Amino acid sequence: MLMKYYEIALPIRVEKLYVYKTEEDIRQGCRVLVSLQNSFHTGIVWQEAAKLDENLKYKDILEIIDENPKISHNQLQLAQWLSNYYQCGLGQTLAAMLPSGFNVQLQQQVIKIADKPFLDSDGTPELILNQLSKLNWLNISDLKKKLNIKATVFNSWLEKLENQHIIAIKRVYDARIKEKLANFIILNRVKEILQLTEKQKAAWELIKQKGTEFPLQEIVDKVSRSILKALENKGILRIEPREVREEYFIIPSEQKPKKLKLTDEQKEAVHKINSSIQNDNFQTFLLYGITGSGKTEVYIRVIRKCLEKERTALMLVPEISLTPQLVERFYNAFGQDIAILHSHLNERQRWQQWNKINSGESKIVIGARSAIFAPLENIGIIIVDEEHENTYKQDKTPRYNGRDVAIVRARLSNAVVILGSATPSLESWQNVGNGKSILLQLTKRPLTYELPSVQIIDLKKEEDPTTHFSAILKEKIEEKLIAGEQIILFHNRRGHSSFVQCISCGKLFQCPHCEISMNFHSSSQELICHYCGHKIDLPRKCPECGSFMFNFGAPGTQQIEKHLHLLFPSARILRMDSDSTRRKDSYDSMFERMKKGNIDILLGTQMIAKGLDFANVTLVGVISADIGLNIPDFRAAERTFQLLTQVAGRSGRGEKPGEVIIQTYNPEHYAITCATRQDFVSFSRQELELRKLLKYPPTYRLARFLFAHKNEKYLRTQLVKNDHIIERLKKLFKPENLFVLGPVPAPFVKLQNNYRYHIILKADSVQTLSRSVNYLKENLKLGSTIRLSIDIDPYGLL
Ligand SMILES: [Zn+2]
Ligand SMILES: [Zn+2]
């Protein structure tokens, strides 16, 4: 038979595809099992190999797992685009797109087939043979564990025994995640139920209430086996094993959706989007609506239109906004055929959700970043809520941006994209200007709730510079506490203080692995590196000079909390930051307590900046608007504007008017003044001008090459050797088309014991960017121990 050769994508950190052979025909997108350097991988067939190297011996495909492709053509096209654009191998790209349940597990089994004596023996084969029988296959992995022989010795003996036909080895593969089965009660459709005893009748009433299909476990305490058997014999129900679906999200009680009346602006937005859906047109919309203007209601209406057209819908939200409140709203609008994908799902839950979507059972998917790869067919709409959020950017390979992938995926499926935000990213705003996207605006809150009134406090003018609370903020908190209203205080720095320094000799306590200052945490009396998590006890005295006096840096939430307790001893205060919310459910419990009015003051980091909607919150205070403004990052002003606008929007969401107080040392900074008016348009005008001047996005496109190594000297010499490559690259383009910075030390030059240098490319077009990135990739020659990561459209440059 004719041999066929296929290029296979493997989930490993190598960019190329590997070629394997088989006699079978396999279609693109099917899974196969292959071996590479003594380990087994689940690979995905990419295409028939176009060219073969005659000097190479190609290995066999061990197993063909799927007869029909498990990945749609559309998904494969998307993988191809991601791989090209984000400079990442196809195998690694597909691994990021697919749940781990996609991989199969390989089990090797062994059996004895002859009783021949084995010569040339030091006793090892006897040890192995003693464990084997001629009747049962034994898992090799179990045998290995039992015998405690060195793996290489063990493997070579197995090979010899197999060659002498004393043992036989077979491979079996199995789904990595197996179905979990349990007995279910399933009600039959019967017209009439006759002749039940009293006990049977009572049981039947109970069962009916539970639904038409549910686990037996749920009533096993209340209804006896014999009664169930009797009901089964009467043909009313049957008991069958079914797959157990794990609960992955609280399923809210079903309520009748409230009939909301749309504002004129909402109506117009819905109308425009719906006509694109009607015509199956690829089109991007930017839905720019101030906080509380009812974007979600627009989403619900257009998804409904999409379902009417028998197409499916995908909505991305930042992980932190994927709250029970949001999910509840969609369940109420659409019933329960919604799949939810978030990062707290375990492997099994993720796999179950994936299959539910793949089988067409779920027509709507809501999820965080990676949900953009959900296997929906015939997608009609993709919504990216809070499209400006940097959590859509993945910080490991492939370093994709979920929002940008959404646009590409929609284009491949002739779908509509809605990017929603109260503070659009400058990238999306620019796309409106150049005609790639249609702007839809919501400038009013429905139900005539007014925007909160905002006051800026200039901290330079405060009499007591040591306090964290200005006189006005203190007074306002007091006032709201007396009125029984709730307060949200925002402070975007966790821990107690940002650094600890010796007053006498100036020693700054830095993380030994990262060379950045360690934050003091008062609850545990520890210094913690917020980058790598390294901890040490707060020293009693300075290790350099022996002094007992320390200077503590800028205050974090723990310190603010302590002061709050002193100032308002009877107030019920809750702190929310990543230190206080280690547990998964603490966010939900905060939410419930706020809703019930069991908290007076909620203090927190950006974790509380968005999504919270409590009618009784009438005051939002920003302790220091300057955190984040001074970070050496070109997006610092944009992020500050976004955060302040979001957090201010938490106030006055009910009938009572809201107030916002912002404390700052930079009262004239445009990011702050524009945020107080929720004035995105003037903010963007000023910010875009600056970006253009400094050659930053969205005017220019960025790419970053980050090099890391344990030895700084080695890293530097290796980079210096490549200087001529950089010089040549610069000559390939005009200076106004391409700007090359570096190689220079990154702002965080040492993180987790690795020294970090980078090259930043600024290009005036996508084409220039990709040409220059490819040039560097092909020509840079570096030692193999240097780790290079390429980031296209990077978010952080630190
Ligand atoms: Zn000292
Ligand atoms: Zn560290």
PDB file of C-alpha atoms and ligand atoms in Angstrom, residues 510-516 518 528-534 750-753, ligand 2:
ATOM      1  CA  GLN A 510      14.394  44.362  47.814  1.00  0.00           C
ATOM      2  CA  CYS A 511      13.452  40.910  46.624  1.00  0.00           C
ATOM      3  CA  PRO A 512      16.700  38.972  46.119  1.00  0.00           C
ATOM      4  CA  HIS A 513      15.238  37.321  43.007  1.00  0.00           C
ATOM      5  CA  CYS A 514      13.658  40.343  41.371  1.00  0.00           C
ATOM      6  CA  GLU A 515      15.455  43.532  42.379  1.00  0.00           C
ATOM      7  CA  ILE A 516      12.213  45.342  43.121  1.00  0.00           C
ATOM      8  CA  MET A 518       9.187  44.286  48.704  1.00  0.00           C
ATOM      9  CA  ILE A 528       6.387  40.118  50.229  1.00  0.00           C
ATOM     10  CA  CYS A 529       7.552  40.502  46.650  1.00  0.00           C
ATOM     11  CA  HIS A 530       4.418  41.233  44.648  1.00  0.00           C
ATOM     12  CA  TYR A 531       6.058  39.881  41.564  1.00  0.00           C
ATOM     13  CA  CYS A 532       7.286  36.406  42.561  1.00  0.00           C
ATOM     14  CA  GLY A 533       5.677  35.996  45.986  1.00  0.00           C
ATOM     15  CA  HIS A 534       8.993  35.639  47.858  1.00  0.00           C
ATOM     16  CA  LYS A 750      15.817  41.138  37.164  1.00  0.00           C
ATOM     17  CA  LEU A 751      12.733  39.044  37.845  1.00  0.00           C
ATOM     18  CA  GLN A 752      12.712  35.589  39.403  1.00  0.00           C
ATOM     19  CA  ASN A 753      16.508  35.336  39.096  1.00  0.00           C
TER      20      ASN A 753
HETATM   21 ZN    ZN B   2      10.543  38.580  43.725  1.00  0.00          ZN
END
